[in-house]
Short mmCIF file of C-alpha atoms in Angstrom, two decimals:
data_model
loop_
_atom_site.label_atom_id
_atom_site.label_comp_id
_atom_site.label_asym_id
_atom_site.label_seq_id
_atom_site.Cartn_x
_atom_site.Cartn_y
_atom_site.Cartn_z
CA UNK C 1 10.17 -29.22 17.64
CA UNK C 2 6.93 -27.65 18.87
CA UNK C 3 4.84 -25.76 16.06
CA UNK C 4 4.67 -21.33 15.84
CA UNK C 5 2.08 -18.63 14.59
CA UNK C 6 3.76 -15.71 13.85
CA UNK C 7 1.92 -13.55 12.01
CA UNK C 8 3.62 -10.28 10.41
CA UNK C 9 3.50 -7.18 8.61
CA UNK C 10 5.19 -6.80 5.52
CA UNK C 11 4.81 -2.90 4.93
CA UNK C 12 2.96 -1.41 2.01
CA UNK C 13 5.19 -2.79 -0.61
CA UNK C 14 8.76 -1.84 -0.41
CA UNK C 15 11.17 -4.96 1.36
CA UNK C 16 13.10 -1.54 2.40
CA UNK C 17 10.26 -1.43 4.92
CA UNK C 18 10.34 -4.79 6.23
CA UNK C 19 11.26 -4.66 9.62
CA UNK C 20 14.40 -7.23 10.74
CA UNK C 21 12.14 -9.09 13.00
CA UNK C 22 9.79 -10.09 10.16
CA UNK C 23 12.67 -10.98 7.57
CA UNK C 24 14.06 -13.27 10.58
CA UNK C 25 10.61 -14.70 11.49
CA UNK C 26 10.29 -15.50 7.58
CA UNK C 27 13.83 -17.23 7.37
CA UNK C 28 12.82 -19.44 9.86
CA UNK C 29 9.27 -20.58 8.33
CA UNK C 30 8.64 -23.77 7.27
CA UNK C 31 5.47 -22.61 5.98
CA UNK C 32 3.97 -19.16 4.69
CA UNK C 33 0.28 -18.64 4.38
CA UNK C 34 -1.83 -15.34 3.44
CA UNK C 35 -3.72 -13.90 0.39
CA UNK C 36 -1.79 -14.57 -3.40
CA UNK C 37 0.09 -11.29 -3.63
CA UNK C 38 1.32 -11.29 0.08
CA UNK C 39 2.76 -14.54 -0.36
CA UNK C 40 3.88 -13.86 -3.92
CA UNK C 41 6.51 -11.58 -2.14
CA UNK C 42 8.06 -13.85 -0.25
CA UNK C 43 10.63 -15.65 -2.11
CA UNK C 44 10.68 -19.38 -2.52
CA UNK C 45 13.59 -21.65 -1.10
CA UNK C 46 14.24 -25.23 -0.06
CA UNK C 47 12.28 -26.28 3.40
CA UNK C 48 9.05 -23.14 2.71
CA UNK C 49 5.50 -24.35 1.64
CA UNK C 50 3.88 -21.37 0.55
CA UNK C 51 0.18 -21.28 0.82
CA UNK C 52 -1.60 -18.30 -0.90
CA UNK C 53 -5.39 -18.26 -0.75
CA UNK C 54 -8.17 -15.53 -2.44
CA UNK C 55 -9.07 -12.30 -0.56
CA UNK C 56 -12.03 -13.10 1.50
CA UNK C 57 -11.13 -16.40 2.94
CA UNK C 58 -9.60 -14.86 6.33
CA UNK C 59 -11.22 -17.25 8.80
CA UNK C 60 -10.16 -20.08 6.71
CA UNK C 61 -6.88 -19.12 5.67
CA UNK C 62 -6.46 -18.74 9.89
CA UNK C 63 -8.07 -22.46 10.53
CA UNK C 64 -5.63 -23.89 8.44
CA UNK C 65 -2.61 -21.42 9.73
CA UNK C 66 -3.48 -22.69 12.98
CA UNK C 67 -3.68 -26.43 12.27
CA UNK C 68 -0.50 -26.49 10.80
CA UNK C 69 1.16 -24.94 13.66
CA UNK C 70 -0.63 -27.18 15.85
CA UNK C 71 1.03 -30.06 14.05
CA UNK C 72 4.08 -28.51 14.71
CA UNK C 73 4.81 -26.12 12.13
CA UNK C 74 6.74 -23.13 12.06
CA UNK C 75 4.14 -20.81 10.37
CA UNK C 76 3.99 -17.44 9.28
CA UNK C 77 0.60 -15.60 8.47
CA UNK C 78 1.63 -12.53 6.00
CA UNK C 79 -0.56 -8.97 6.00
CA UNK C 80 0.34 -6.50 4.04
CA UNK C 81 1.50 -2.99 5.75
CA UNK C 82 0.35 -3.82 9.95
CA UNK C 83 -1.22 -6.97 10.57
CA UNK C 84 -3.23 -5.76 13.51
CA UNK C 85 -4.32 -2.96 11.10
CA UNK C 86 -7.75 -4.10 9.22
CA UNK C 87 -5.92 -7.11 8.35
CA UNK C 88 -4.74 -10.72 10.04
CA UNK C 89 -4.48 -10.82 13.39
CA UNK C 90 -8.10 -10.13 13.95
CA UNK C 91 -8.92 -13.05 11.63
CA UNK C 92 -6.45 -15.60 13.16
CA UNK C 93 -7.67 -14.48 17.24
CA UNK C 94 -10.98 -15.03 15.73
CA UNK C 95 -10.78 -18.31 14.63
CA UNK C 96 -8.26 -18.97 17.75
CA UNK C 97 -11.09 -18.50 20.00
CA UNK C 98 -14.09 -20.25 18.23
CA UNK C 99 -11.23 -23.30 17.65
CA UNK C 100 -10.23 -26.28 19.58
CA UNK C 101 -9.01 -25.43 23.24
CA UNK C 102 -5.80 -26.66 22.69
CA UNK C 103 -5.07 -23.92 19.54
CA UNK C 104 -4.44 -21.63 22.77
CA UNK C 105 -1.71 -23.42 24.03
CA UNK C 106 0.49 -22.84 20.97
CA UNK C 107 2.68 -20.01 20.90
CA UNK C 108 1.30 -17.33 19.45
CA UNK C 109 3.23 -13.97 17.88
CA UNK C 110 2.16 -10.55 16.16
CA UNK C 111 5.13 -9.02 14.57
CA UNK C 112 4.47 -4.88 13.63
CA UNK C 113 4.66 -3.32 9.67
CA UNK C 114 4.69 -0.46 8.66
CA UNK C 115 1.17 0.23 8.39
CA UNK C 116 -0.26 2.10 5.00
CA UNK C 117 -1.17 5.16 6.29
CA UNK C 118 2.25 5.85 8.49
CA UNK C 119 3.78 5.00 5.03
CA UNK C 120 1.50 7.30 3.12
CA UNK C 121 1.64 10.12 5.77
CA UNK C 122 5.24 9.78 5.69
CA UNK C 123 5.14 10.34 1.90
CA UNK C 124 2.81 13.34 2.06
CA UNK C 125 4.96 14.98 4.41
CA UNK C 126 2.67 14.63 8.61
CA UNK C 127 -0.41 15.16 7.83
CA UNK C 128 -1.18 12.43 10.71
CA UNK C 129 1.17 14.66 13.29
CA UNK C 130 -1.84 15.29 15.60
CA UNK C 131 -4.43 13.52 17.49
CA UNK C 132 -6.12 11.13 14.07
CA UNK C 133 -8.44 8.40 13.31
CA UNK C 134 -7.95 5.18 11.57
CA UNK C 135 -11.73 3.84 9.91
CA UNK C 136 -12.53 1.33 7.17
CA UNK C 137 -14.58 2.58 4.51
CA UNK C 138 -15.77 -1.41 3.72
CA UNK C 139 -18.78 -2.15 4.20
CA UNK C 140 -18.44 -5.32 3.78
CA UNK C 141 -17.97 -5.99 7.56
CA UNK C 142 -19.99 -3.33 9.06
CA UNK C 143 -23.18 -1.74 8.13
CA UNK C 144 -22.61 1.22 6.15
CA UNK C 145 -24.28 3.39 9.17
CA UNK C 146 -22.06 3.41 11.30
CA UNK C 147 -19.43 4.11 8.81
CA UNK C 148 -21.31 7.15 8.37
CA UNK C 149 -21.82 8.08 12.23
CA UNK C 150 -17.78 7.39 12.82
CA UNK C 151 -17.04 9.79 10.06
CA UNK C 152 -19.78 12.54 11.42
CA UNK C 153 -18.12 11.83 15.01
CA UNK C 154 -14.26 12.24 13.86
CA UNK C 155 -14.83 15.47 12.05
CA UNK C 156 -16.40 16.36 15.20
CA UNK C 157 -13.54 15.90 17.11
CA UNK C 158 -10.90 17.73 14.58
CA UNK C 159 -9.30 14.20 13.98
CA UNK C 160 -6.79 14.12 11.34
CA UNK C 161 -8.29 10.63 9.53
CA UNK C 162 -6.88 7.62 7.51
CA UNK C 163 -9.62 5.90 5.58
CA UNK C 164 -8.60 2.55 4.70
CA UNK C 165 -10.41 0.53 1.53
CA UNK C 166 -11.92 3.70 0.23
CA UNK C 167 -13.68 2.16 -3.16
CA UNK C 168 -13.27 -1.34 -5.04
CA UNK C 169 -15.31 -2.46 -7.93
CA UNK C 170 -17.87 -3.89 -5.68
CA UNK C 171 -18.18 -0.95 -4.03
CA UNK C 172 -18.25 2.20 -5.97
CA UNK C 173 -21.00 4.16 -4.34
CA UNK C 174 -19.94 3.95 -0.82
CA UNK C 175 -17.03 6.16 -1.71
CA UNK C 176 -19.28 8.82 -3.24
CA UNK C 177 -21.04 8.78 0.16
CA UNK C 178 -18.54 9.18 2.22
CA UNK C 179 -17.49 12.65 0.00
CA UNK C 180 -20.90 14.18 0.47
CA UNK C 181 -20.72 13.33 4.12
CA UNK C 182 -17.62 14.88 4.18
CA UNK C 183 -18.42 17.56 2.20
CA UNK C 184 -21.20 18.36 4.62
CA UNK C 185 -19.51 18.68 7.82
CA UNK C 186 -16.01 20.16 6.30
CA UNK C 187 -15.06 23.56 5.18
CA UNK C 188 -14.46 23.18 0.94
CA UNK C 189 -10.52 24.34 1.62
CA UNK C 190 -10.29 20.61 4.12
CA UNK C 191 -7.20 19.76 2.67
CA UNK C 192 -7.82 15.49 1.12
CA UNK C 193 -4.57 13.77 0.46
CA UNK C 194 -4.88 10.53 -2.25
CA UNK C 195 -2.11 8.24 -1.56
CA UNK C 196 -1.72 5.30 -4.41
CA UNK C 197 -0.09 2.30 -4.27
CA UNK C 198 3.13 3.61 -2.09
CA UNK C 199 5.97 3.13 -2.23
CA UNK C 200 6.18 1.50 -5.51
CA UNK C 201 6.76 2.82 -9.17
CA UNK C 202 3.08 3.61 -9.23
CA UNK C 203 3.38 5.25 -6.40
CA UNK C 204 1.17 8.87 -7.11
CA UNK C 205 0.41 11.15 -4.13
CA UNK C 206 -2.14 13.76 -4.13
CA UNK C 207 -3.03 16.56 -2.40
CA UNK C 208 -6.03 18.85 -3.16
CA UNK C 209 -8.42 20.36 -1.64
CA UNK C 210 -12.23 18.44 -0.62
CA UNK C 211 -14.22 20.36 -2.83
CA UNK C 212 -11.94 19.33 -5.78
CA UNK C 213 -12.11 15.68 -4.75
CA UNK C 214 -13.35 13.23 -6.87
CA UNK C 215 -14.82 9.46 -6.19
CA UNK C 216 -12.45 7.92 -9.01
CA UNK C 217 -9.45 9.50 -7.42
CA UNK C 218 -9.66 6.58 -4.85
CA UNK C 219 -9.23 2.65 -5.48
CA UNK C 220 -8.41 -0.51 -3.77
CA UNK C 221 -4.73 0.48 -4.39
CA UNK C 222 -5.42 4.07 -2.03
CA UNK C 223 -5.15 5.24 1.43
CA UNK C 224 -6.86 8.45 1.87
CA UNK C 225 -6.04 10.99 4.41
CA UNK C 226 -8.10 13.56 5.24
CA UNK C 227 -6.44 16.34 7.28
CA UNK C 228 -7.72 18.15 10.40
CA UNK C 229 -9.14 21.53 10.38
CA UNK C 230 -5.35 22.87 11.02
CA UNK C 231 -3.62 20.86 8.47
CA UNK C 232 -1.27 23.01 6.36
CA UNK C 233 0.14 23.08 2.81
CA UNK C 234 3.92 24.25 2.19
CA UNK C 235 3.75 24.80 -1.28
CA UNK C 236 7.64 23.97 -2.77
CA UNK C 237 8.54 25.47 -6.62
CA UNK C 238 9.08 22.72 -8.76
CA UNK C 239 8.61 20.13 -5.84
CA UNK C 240 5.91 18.28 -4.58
CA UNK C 241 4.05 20.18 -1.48
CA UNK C 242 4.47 19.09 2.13
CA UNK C 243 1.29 18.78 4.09
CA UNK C 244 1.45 19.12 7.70
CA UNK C 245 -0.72 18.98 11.06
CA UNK C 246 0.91 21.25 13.55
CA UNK C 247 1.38 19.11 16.91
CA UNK C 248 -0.12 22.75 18.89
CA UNK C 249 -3.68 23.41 19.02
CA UNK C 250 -4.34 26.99 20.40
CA UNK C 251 -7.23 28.28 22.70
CA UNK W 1 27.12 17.45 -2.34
CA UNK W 2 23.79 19.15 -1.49
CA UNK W 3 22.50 18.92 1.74
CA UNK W 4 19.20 16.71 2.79
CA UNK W 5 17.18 16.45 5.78
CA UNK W 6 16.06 12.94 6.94
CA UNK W 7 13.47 12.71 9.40
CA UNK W 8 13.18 8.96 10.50
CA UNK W 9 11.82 6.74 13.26
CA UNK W 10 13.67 4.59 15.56
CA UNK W 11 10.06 2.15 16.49
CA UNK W 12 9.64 1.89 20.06
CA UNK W 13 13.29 0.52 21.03
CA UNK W 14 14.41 -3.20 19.55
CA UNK W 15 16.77 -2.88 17.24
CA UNK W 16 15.06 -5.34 15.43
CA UNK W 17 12.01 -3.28 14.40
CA UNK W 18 14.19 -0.54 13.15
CA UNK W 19 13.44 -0.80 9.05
CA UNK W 20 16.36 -1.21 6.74
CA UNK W 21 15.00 2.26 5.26
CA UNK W 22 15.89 4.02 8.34
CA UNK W 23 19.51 1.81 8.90
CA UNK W 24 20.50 3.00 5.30
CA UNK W 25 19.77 6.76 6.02
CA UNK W 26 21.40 6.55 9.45
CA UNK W 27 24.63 4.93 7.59
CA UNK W 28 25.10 7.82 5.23
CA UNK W 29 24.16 10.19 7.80
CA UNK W 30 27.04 12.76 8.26
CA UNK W 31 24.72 14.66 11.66
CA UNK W 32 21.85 13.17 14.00
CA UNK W 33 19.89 15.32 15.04
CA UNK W 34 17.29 14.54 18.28
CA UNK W 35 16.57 13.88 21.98
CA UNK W 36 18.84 12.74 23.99
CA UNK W 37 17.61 9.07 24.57
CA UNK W 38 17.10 8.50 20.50
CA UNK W 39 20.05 10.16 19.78
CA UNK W 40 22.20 8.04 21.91
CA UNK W 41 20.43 4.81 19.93
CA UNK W 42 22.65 5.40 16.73
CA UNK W 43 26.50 3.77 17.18
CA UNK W 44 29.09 6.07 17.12
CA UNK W 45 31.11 6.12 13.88
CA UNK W 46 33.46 8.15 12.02
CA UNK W 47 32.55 11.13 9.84
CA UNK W 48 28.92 10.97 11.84
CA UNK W 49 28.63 13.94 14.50
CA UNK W 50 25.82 13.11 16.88
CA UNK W 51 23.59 16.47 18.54
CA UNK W 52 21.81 15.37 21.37
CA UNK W 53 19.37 18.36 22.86
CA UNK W 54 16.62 17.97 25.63
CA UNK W 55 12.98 17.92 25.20
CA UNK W 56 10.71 20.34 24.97
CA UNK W 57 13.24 22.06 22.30
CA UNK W 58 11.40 20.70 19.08
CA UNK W 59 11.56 23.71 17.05
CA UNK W 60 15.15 24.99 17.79
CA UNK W 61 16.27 21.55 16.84
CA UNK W 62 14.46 21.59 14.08
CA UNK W 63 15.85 24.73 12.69
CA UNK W 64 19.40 23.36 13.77
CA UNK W 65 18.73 20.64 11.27
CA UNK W 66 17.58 22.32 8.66
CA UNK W 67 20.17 25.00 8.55
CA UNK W 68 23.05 22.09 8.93
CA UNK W 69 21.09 20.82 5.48
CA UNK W 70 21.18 23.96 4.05
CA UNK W 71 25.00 24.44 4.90
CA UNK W 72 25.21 21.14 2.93
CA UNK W 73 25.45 18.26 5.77
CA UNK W 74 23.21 14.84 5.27
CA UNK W 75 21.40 15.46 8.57
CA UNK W 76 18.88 12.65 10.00
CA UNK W 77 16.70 13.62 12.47
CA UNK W 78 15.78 10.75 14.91
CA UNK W 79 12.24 10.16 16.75
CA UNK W 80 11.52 7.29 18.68
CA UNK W 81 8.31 5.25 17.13
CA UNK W 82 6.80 6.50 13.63
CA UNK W 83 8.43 10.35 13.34
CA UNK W 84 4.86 11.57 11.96
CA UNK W 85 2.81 10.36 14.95
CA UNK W 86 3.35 12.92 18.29
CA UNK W 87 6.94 13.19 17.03
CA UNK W 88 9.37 15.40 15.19
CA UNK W 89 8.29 15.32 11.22
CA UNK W 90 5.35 17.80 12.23
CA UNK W 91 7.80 20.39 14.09
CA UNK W 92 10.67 19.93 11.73
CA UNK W 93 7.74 21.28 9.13
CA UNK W 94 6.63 23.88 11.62
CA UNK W 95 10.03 25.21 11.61
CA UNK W 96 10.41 25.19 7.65
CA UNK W 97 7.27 26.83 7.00
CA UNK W 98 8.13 30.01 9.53
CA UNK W 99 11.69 29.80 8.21
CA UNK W 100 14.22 31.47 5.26
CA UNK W 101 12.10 30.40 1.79
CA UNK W 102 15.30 28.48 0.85
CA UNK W 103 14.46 26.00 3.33
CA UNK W 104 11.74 24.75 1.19
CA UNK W 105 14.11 23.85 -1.83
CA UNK W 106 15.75 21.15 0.31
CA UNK W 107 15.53 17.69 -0.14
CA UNK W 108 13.78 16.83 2.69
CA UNK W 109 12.19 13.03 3.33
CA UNK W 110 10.08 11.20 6.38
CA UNK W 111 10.91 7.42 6.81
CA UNK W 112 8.32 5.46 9.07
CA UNK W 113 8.83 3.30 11.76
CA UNK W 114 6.91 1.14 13.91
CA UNK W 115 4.95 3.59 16.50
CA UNK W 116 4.29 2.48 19.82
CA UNK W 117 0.67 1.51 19.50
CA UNK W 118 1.00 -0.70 16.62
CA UNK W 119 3.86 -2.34 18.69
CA UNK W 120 2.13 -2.35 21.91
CA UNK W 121 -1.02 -3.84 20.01
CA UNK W 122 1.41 -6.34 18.75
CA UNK W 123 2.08 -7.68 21.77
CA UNK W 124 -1.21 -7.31 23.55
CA UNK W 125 -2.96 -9.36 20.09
CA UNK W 126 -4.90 -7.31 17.93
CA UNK W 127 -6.79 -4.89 20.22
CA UNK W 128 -6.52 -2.27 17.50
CA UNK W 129 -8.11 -4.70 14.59
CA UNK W 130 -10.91 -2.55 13.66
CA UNK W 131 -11.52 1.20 13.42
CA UNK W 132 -9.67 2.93 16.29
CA UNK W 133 -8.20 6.75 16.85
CA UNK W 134 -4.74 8.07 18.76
CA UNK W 135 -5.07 10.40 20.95
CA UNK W 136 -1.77 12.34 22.24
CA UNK W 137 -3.17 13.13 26.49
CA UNK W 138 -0.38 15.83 27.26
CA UNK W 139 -1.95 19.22 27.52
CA UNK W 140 0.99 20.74 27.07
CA UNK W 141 -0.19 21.73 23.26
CA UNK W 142 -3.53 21.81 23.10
CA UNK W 143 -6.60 22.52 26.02
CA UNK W 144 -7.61 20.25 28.55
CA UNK W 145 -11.20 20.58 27.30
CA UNK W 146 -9.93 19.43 23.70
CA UNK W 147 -8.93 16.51 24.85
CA UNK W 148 -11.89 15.46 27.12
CA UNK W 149 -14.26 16.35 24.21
CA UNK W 150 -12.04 14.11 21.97
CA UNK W 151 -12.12 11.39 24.64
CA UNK W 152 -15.69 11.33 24.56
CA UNK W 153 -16.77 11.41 21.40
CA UNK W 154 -14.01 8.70 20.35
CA UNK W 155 -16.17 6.34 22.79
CA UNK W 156 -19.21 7.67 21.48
CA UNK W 157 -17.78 6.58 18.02
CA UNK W 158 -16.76 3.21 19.82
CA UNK W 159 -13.17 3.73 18.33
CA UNK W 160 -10.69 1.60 20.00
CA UNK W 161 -8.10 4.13 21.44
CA UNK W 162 -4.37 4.95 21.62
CA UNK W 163 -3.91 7.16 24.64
CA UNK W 164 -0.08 8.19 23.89
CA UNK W 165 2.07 10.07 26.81
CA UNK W 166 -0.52 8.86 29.63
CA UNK W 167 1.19 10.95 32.42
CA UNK W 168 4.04 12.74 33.69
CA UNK W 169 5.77 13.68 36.90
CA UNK W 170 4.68 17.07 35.77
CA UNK W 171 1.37 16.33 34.93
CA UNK W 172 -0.12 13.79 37.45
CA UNK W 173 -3.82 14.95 37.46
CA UNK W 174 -4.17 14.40 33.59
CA UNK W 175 -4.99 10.67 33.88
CA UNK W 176 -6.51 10.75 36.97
CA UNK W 177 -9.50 12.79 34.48
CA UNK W 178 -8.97 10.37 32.07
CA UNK W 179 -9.75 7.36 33.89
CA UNK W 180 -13.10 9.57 35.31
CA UNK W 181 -13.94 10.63 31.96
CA UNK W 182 -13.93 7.25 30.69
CA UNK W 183 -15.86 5.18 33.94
CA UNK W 184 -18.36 7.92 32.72
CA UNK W 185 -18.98 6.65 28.93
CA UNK W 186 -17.73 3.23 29.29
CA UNK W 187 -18.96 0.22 30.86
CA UNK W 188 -17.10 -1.11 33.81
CA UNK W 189 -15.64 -4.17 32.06
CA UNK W 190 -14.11 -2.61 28.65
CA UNK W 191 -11.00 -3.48 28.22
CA UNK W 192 -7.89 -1.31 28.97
CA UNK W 193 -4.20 -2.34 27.83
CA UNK W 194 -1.37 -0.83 29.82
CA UNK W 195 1.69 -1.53 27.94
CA UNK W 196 5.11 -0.17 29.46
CA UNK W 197 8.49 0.12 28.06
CA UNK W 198 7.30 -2.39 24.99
CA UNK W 199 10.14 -4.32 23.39
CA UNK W 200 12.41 -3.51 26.03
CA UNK W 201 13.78 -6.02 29.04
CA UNK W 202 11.35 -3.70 30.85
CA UNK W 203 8.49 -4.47 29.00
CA UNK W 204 4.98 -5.20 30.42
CA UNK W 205 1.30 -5.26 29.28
CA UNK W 206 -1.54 -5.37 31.33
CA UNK W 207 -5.00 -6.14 30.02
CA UNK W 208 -7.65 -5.20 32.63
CA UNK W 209 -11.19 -3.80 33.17
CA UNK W 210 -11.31 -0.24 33.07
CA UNK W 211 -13.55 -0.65 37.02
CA UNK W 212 -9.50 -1.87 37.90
CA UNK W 213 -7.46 0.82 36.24
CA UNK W 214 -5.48 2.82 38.33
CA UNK W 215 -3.21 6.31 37.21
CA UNK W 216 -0.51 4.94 38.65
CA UNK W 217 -0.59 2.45 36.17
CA UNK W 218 0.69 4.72 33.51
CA UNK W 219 3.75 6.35 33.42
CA UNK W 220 5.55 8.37 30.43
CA UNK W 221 7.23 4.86 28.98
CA UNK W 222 3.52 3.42 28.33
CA UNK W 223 1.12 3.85 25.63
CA UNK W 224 -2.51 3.18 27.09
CA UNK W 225 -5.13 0.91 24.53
CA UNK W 226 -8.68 1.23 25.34
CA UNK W 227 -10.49 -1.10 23.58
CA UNK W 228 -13.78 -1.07 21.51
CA UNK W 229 -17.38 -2.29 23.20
CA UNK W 230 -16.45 -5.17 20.97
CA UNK W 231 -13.33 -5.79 22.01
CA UNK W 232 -12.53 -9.37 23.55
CA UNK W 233 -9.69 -11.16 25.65
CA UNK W 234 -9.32 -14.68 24.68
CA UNK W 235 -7.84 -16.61 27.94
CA UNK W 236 -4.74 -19.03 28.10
CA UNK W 237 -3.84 -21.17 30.73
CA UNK W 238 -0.14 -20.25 31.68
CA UNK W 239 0.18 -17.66 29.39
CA UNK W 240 -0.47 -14.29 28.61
CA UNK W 241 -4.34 -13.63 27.73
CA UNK W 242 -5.01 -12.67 24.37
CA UNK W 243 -6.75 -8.90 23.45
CA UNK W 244 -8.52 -8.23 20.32
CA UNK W 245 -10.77 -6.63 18.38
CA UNK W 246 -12.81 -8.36 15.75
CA UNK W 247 -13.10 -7.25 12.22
CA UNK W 248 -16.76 -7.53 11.96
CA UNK W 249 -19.58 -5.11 13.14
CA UNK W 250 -22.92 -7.01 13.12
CA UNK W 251 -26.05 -5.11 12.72
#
């Protein structure tokens, strides 16, 4: 039997929001590779190696994904949430294309998730329901100014954003840039939405407005939406509010 | 029983991509609630009444469901894709926040689903791997000049872009200034995905330079992915070239 790559999206946490086609692409695996917790969710039986390997490692953790499957493997590569979303697929087409020529014969798959910020969104209520921007607040793979320029560019254009990786331990001042930046191009009443760790137990969704926002509100765990300059709050007694873009944008 | 309103999406049309989430809520479903085409996507079953309306009605159907859950029926409301992305979570909200104040003390949920980008990126590879924006091209909601300014400062950003609902019978000339606006800020040979009809028997993606692109290309079943100045296509011999952004910006 010739060898596979499939590499899939498990959704942000909840196996409610695994897609069929992933759950069938993982009962078929003979081996599972991706970073420790990924992998930790995939649940062991007879005929599945599992490989987990630190954060980090992405270009490795592809080499070997694709080696296996070139020895014939049925392998799956697991992201988190979307895995053409700031996560796998990048990596593995990366080291596809610096590999051995005959990597690109093998076949090749990119199974959807449901990516964090659709998940978040969801939660919130549609803050994302007009034109939006997706942007990585790491610097760890782009300089930090053209982080900044992106940002200055969406507000510009009245995107609705999603800022993915907003603050880790190694990075705790980039977050507070990004508020001044966008505390200097947005009105104080922008409405900020803090999404943590969804849908699981810790799940805590937040909705304030920027000038209330602060830089330990975000952490590895967070997606952070920012709404557009139309993006509305239904306030709810007793429930949690429903944040909105309106899909109309008037003259 | 008290009534709830379910808003969930379908993903672009497999089956297979359509989350166990969504399945549940469509199971215990006593009304569905959408356009036509999504609508007739849920099986017919017992105790489930099934109200199919035509497009271009998003707020009357979205009043129609919420009064149904205020008269106490489980009522899912159906998009196609992710419901919060150019769908119907952000009308159904519209429609709740102009409507009776008892609306607002309904249970009321959004489930994700796989939008068509993220599936259309899918199949292309990973054209969407690093910071990108979605941009919804219909002027039927928001100015021409909105969307050209958006256009060009998402290239300005060097986003990778989403261009959802390309062009219609009724609105042939929209792409046609697409296309012009973009040979105007982009260099000949960036990368432009046409993917049609994606995870259908129907489906196809095209990966060409944008100096090839034609309107006629697009059509209201494709979602259009112009890639990043970094953006790459990795060539295979038989098969399908790969698309796909890399995860690093260097300096």
């Amino acid at each position: 039997m010739s060898g596979s790559l499939t590499i899939v999206g498990l959704g942000p946490a909840d196996e409610a929001l695994v897609t069929p086609e992933v759950q069938a692409a993982l009962a078929s695996a003979t081996d599972v590779v991706g970073y420790i917790p990924y992998v930790a969710r995939v649940p062991d039986r007879d005929g599945l190696t599992k490989h987990a390997s630190d954060n980090r490692v992405e270009i490795d953790r592809s080499r070997h994904a694709l080696q296996m499957a070139a020895n014939g493997k049925q392998v799956v590569v697991v992201s988190s949430g979307d895995p053409g979303v700031f996560a796998m697929a990048s990596a593995v087409f990366e080291a596809l294309e610096a590999g051995p020529k005959f990597w690109r014969t093998l076949d090749i798959r990119v199974l959807p998730g449901i990516t964090a910020m659709l998940a978040a969104a969801a939660k919130a209520g549609a803050p994302l329901g007009h034109d939006f921007c997706a942007i990585n607040l790491s610097d760890n793979l782009k300089p930090w100014d053209l982080i900044e320029k992106r940002i200055r560019l969406a507000i510009e254009a009245d995107f609705a954003c999603a800022f993915y990786n907003p603050r880790s331990k190694a990075r705790p001042a980039g977050f507070v840039r990004v508020l001044e930046v966008l505390r200097d191009v947005c009105e104080p009443e922008r409405l900020i939405t803090f999404a943590r760790a969804v849908t699981t137990t810790d799940e805590a969704i937040t909705t304030i407005p920027l000038q209330d926002a602060r830089p330990e509100m975000a952490d590895m765990k967070t997606v952070v939406l920012l709404g557009s300059s139309q993006t509305r709050l239904v306030q709810r007694e007793g429930m949690a509010p429903i944040v909105y873009t309106p899909r109309s944008v008037s003259v």
